[in-house]
CSV table of C-alpha atoms in Angstrom, one decimal:
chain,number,residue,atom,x,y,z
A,9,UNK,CA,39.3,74.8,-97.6
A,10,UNK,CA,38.0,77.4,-99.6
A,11,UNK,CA,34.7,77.7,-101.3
A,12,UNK,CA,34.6,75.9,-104.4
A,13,UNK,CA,36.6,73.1,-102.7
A,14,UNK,CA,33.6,73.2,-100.1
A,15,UNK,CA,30.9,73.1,-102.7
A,16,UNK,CA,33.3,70.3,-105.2
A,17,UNK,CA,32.8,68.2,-101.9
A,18,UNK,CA,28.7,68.6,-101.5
A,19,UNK,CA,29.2,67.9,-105.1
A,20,UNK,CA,31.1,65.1,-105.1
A,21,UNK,CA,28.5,62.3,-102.9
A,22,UNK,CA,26.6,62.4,-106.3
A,23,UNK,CA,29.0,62.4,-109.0
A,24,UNK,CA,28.4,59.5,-110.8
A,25,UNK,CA,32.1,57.7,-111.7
A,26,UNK,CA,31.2,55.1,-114.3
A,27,UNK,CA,29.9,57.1,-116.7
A,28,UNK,CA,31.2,56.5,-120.3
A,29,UNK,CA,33.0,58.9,-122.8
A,30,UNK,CA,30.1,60.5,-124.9
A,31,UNK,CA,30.8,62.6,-127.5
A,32,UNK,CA,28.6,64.6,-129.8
A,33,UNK,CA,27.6,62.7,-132.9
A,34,UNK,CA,27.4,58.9,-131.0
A,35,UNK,CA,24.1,57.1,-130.7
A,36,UNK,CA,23.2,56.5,-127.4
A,37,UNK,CA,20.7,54.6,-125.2
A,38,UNK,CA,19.7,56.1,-121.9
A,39,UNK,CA,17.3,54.2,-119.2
A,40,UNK,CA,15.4,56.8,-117.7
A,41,UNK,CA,13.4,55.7,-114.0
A,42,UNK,CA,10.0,56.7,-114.4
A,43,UNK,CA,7.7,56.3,-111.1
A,44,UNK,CA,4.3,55.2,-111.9
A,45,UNK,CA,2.4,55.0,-108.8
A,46,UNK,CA,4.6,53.6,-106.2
A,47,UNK,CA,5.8,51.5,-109.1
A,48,UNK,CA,9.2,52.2,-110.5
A,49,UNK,CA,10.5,51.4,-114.1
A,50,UNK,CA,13.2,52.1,-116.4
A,51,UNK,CA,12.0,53.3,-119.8
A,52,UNK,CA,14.8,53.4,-122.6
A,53,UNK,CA,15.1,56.3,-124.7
A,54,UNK,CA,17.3,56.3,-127.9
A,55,UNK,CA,18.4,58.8,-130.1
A,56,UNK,CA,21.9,61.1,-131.2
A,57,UNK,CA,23.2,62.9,-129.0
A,58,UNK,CA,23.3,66.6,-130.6
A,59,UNK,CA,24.5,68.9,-127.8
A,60,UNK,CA,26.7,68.2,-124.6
A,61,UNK,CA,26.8,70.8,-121.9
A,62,UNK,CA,29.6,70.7,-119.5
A,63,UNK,CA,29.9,71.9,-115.9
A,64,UNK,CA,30.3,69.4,-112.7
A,65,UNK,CA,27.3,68.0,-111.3
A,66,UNK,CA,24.9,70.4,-113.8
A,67,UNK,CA,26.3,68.1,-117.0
A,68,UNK,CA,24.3,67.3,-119.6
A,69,UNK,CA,23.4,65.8,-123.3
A,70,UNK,CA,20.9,66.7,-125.7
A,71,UNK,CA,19.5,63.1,-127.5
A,72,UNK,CA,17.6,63.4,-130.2
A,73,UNK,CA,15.2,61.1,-132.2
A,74,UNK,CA,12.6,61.4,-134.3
A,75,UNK,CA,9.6,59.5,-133.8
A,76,UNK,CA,6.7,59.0,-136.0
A,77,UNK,CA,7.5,61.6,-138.0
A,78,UNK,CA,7.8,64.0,-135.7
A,79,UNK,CA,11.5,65.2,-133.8
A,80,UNK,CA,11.8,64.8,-129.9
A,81,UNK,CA,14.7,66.1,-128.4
A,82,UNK,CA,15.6,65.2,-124.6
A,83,UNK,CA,17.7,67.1,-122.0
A,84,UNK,CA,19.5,65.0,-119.6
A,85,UNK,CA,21.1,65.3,-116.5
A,86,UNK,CA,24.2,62.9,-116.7
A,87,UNK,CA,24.7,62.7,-112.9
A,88,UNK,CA,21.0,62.5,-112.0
A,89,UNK,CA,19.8,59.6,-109.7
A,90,UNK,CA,16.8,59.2,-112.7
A,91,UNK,CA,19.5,58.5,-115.1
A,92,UNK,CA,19.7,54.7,-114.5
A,93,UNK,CA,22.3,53.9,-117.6
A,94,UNK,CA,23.9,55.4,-120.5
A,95,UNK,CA,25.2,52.9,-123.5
A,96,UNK,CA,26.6,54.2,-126.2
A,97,UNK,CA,25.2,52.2,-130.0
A,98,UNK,CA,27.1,53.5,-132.3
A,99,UNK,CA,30.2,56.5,-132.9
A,100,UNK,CA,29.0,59.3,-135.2
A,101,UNK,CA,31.4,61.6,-137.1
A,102,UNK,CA,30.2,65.0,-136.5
A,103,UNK,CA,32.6,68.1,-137.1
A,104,UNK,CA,31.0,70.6,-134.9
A,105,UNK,CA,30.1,71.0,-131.1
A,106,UNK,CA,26.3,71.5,-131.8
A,107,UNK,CA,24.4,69.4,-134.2
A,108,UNK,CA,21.5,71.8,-134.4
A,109,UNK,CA,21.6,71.6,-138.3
A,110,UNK,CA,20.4,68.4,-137.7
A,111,UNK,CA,16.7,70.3,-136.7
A,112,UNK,CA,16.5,71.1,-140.3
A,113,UNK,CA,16.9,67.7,-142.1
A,114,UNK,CA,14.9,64.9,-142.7
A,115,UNK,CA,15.3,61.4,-144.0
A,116,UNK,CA,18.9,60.3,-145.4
A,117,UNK,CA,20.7,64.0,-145.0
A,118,UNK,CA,19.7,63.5,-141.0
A,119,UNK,CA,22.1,60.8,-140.8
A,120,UNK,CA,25.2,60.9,-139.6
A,121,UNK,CA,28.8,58.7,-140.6
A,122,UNK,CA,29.6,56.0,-138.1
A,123,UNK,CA,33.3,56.6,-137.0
A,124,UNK,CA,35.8,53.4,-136.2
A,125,UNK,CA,38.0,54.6,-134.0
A,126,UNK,CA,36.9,55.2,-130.6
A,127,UNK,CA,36.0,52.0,-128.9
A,128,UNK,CA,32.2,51.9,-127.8
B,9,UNK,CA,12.4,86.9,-81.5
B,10,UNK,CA,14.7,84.1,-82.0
B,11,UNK,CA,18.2,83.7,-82.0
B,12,UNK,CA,19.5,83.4,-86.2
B,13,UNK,CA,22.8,83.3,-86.9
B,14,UNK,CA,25.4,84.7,-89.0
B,15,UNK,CA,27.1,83.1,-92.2
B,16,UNK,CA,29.0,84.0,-95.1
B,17,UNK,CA,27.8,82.7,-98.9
B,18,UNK,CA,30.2,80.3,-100.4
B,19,UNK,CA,28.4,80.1,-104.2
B,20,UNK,CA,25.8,78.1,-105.5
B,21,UNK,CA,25.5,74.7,-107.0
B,22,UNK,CA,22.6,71.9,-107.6
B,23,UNK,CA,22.3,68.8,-105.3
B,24,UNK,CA,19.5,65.7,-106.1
B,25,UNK,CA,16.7,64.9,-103.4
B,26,UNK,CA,15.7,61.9,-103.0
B,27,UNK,CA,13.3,62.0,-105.8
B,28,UNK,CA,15.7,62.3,-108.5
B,29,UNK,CA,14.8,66.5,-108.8
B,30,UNK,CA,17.9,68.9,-109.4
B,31,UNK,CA,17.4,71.0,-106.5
B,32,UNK,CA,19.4,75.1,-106.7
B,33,UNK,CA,20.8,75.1,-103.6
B,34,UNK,CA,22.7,78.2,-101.8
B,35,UNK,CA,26.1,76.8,-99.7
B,36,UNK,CA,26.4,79.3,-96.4
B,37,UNK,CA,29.1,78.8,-93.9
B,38,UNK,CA,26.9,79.7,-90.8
B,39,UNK,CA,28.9,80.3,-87.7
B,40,UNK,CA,30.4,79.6,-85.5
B,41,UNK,CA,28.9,82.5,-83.4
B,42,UNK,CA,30.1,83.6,-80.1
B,43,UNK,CA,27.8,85.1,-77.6
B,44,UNK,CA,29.9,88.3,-76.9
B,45,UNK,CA,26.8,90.7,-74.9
B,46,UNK,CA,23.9,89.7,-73.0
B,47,UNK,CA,21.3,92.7,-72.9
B,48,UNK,CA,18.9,92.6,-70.1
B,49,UNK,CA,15.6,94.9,-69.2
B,50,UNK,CA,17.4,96.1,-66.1
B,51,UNK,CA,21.1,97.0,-67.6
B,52,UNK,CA,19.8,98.1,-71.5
B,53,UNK,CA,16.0,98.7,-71.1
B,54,UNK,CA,15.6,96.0,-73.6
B,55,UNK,CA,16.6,92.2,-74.3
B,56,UNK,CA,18.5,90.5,-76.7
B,57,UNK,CA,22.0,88.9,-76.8
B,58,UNK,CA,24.8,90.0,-79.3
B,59,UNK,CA,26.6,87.9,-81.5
B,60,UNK,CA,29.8,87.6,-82.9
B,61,UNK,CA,30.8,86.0,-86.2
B,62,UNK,CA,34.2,85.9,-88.0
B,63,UNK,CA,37.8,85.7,-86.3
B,64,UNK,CA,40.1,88.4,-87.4
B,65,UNK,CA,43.7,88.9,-86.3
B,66,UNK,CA,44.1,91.2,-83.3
B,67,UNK,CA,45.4,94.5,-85.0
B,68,UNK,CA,42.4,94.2,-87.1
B,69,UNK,CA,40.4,95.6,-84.4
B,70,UNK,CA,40.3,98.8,-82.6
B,71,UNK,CA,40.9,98.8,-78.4
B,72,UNK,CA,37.9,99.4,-77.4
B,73,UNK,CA,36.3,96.9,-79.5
B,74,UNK,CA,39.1,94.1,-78.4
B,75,UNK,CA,37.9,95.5,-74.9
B,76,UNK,CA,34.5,94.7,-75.5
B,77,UNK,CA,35.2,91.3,-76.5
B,78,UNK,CA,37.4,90.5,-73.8
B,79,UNK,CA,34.5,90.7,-71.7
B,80,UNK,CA,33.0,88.0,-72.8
B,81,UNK,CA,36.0,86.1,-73.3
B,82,UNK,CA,35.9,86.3,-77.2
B,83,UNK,CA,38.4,86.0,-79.7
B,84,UNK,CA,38.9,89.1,-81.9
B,85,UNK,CA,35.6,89.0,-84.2
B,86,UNK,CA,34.6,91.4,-87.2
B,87,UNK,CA,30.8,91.2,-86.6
B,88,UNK,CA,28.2,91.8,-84.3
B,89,UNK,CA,24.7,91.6,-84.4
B,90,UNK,CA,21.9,91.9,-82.0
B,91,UNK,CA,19.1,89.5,-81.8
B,92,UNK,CA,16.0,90.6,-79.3
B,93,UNK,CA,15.0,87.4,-77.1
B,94,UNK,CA,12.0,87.4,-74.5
B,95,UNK,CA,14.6,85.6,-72.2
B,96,UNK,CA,18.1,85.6,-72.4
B,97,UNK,CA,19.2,84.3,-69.6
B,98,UNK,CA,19.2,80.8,-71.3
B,99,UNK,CA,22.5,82.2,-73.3
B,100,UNK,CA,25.6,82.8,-71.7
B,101,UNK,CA,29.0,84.7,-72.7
B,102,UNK,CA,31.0,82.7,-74.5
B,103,UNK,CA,28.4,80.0,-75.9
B,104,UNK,CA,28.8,79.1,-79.5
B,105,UNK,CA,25.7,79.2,-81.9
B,106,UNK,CA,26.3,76.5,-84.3
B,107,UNK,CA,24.9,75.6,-87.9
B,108,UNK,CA,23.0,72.8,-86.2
B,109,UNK,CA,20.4,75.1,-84.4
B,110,UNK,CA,19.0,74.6,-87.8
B,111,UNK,CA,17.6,71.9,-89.0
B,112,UNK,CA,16.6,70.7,-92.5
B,113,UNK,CA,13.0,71.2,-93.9
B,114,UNK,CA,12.6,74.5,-91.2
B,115,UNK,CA,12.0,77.5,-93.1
B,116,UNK,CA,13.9,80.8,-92.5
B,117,UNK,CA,14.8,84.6,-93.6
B,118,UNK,CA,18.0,85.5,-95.3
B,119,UNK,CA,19.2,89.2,-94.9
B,120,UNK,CA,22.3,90.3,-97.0
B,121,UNK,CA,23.4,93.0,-99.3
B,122,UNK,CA,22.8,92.9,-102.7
B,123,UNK,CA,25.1,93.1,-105.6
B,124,UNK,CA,25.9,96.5,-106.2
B,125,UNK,CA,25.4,97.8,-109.6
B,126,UNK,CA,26.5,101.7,-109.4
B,127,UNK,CA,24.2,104.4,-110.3
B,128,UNK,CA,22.6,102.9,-113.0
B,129,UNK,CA,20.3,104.2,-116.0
B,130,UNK,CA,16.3,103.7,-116.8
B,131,UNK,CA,16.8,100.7,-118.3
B,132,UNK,CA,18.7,98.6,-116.1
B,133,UNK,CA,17.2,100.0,-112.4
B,134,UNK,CA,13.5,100.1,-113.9
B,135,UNK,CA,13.4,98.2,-116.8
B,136,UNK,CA,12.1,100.9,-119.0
B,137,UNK,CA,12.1,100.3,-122.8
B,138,UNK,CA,14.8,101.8,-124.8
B,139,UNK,CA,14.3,103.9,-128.3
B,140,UNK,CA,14.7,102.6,-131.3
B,141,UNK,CA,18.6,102.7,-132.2
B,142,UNK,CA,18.8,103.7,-135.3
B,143,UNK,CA,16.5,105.4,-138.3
B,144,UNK,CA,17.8,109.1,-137.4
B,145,UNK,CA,16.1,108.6,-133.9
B,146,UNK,CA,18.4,110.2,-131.0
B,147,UNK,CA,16.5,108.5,-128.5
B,148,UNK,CA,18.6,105.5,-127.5
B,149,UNK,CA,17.9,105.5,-123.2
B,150,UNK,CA,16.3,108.4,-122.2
B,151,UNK,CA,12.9,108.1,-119.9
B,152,UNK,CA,10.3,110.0,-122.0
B,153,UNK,CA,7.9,112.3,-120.1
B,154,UNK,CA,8.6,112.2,-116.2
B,155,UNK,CA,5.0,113.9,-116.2
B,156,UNK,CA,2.8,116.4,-116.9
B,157,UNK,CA,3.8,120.6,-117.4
B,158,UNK,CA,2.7,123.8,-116.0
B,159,UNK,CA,0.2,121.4,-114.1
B,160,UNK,CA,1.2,120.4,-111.5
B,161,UNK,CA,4.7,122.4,-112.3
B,162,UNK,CA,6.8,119.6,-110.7
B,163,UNK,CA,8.0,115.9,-110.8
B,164,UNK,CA,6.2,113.7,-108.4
B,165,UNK,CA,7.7,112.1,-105.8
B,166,UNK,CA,8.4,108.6,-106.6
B,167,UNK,CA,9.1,109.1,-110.1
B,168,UNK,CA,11.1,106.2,-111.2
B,169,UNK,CA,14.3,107.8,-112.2
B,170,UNK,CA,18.1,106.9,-112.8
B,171,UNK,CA,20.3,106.4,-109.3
B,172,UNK,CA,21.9,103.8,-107.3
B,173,UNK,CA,20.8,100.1,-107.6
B,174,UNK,CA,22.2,97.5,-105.6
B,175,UNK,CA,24.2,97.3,-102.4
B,176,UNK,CA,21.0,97.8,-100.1
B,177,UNK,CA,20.0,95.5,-97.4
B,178,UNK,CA,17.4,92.5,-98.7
B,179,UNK,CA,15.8,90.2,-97.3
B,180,UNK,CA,14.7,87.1,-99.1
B,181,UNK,CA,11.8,85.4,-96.8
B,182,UNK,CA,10.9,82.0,-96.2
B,183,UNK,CA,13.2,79.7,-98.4
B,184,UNK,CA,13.9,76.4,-97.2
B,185,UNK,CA,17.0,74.8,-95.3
B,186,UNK,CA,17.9,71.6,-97.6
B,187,UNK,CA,20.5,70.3,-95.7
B,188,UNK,CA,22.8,70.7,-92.3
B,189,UNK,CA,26.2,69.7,-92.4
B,190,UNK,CA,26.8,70.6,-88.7
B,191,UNK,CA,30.6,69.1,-88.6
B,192,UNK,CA,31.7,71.5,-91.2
B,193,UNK,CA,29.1,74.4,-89.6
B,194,UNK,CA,27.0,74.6,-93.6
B,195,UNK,CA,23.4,75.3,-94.6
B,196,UNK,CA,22.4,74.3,-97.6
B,197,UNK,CA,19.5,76.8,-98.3
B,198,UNK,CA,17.1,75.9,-101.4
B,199,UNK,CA,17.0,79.1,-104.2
B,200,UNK,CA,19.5,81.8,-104.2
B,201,UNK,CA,20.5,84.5,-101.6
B,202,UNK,CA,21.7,88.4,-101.8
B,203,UNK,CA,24.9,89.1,-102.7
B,204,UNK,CA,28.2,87.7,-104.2
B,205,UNK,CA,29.9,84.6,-102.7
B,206,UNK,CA,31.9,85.9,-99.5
B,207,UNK,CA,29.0,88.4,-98.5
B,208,UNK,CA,27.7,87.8,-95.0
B,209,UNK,CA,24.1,86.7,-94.6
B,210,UNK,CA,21.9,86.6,-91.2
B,211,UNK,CA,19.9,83.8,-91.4
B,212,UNK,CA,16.7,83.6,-88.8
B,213,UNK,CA,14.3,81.0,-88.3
B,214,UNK,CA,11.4,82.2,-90.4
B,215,UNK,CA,8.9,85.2,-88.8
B,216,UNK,CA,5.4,84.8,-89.1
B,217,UNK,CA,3.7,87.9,-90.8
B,218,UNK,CA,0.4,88.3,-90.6
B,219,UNK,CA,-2.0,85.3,-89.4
């Protein structure tokens, strides 16, 4: 066994397997476990998902929303024990990796065409 | 004085604790170590025991050092290294140091070589600023003033100059094991470690400095 296949098998315990197809452009809902106390919840975030990073266990989406008026944009950790589900709302057309224009807009011009042909 | 052990760095990836938290953590295959000397008061004038790490084919090794090993009833091993004990008589030749002499949450000193980067220029080795590139100016990366003239007539020692940087010995103190995997002989060390994957590392149970 050589190294990477040594560090793909630490990797792999936490590799989540049901995770579904996101790609940049879609609308997505993630439920994020927030501890309050000893209390735990799961708080649902929604938003576009602008950026996706790529790379094992370090993979990750960039959703973005804007709320009251102002833009949030959240980084997470798709295999992360805190990520308790990702749905995906709605396909988005987008023809580039990085929707960072999307920073710049506001209003109508933010929005992005719903596409029909990958199932949700 | 305690018995560490050695390892070689397999690369680095990020696991989840329990709390949910990406933790950095460094993969080291530690051992298994043979106990190829034992160095008493009465036979060296000190004591410690020497260790072995990392099987090699026969003709890798020289006589003499086959020799010494067969002493102790070793296969052929590439490295040796000492480690000074108040009482070594509780080892004996031929005992195996395993990764589970570590445990997780213990903290401990990781010695390797760093990355070597070749003789390397102000900028990189010190971090000096560089001049401005262009507007006629000539001074892309030089140092400036390495101090002052007639008086003192010379360039103080420690003047932070261009040379080597890299491939030296570090130690990186007190990081953290995060996890044992004693069936497979890996330490999962929190934060990074010298050197590229490959690069042996001696990993001790942390030593106290100071009070």
């Amino acid at each position: 066994m050589n190294a990477q296949e040594v560090i793909r098998s630490i990797e792999a315990e936490q590799l989540k397997s049901d995770l579904p197809i996101i790609h940049v452009g879609d609308t997505v809902k993630v439920g994020v476990r927030i501890k309050e106390g000893d209390k735990e919840r799961v708080q649902p975030y929604e938003g576009t998902v602008i950026a996706m990073r790529n790379g094992g266990i370090s993979e990750t989406i960039t959703v973005r929303r804007v709320f009251q008026g102002i833009g949030v944009e959240r980084v997470f950790l798709l295999h992360s024990p805190r990520i308790a589900s990702i749905t995906i709302i709605r396909r988005g057309k987008a023809r580039r990796a990085k929707l960072y224009y999307l920073r710049d807009r506001v209003g109508k011009s933010a929005r992005l065409k719903q596409r029909f042909d990958r199932p949700l | 004085m305690s018995v560490g052990i050695l390892g070689t760095k397999l690369g680095m990836t990020q696991i989840f604790d329990e709390a949910g938290l990406a933790i950095p953590v460094t993969v080291v295959q530690a051992g298994p170590c043979t106990v190829t000397q034992i160095k008493t008061e009465q036979t060296d004038g000190y004591s410690a025991i020497q260790v072995g790490f990392k099987e090699v084919a026969t003709k890798a090794l020289t006589k003499p050092e086959l020799g010494h090993l067969a002493k102790a009833g070793a296969s052929p091993l590439r490295h040796l290294h000492e480690y000074r004990l108040e009482n070594p008589s509780q080892y004996e030749l031929g005992q195996e140091i395993k990764a589970d002499a570590f445990e997780a949450g213990q903290t401990i000193d990781v010695v390797g070589t760093s990355i070597g980067r070749g003789f390397a220029g102000y900028q990189k080795r010190h971090n000096f600023k560089r001049g401005p590139m262009a507007h006629g100016s000539k001074n892309h990366r030089l140092p400036g003033s390495t101090g002052a003239g007639t008086t003192p007539g010379r360039v103080y020692p420690g003047k932070r100059m261009a040379g080597q940087l890299g491939n030296v010995q570090v130690t990186i103190r007190k990081l953290t094991v995060f996890r044992v995997d004693a069936d497979r002989n890996l330490i999962l060390i929190k934060g990074a470690v010298p050197g590229k994957p490959g690069a042996l590392l001696n990993i001790m149970p942390a030593k106290k400095v100071g009070k």
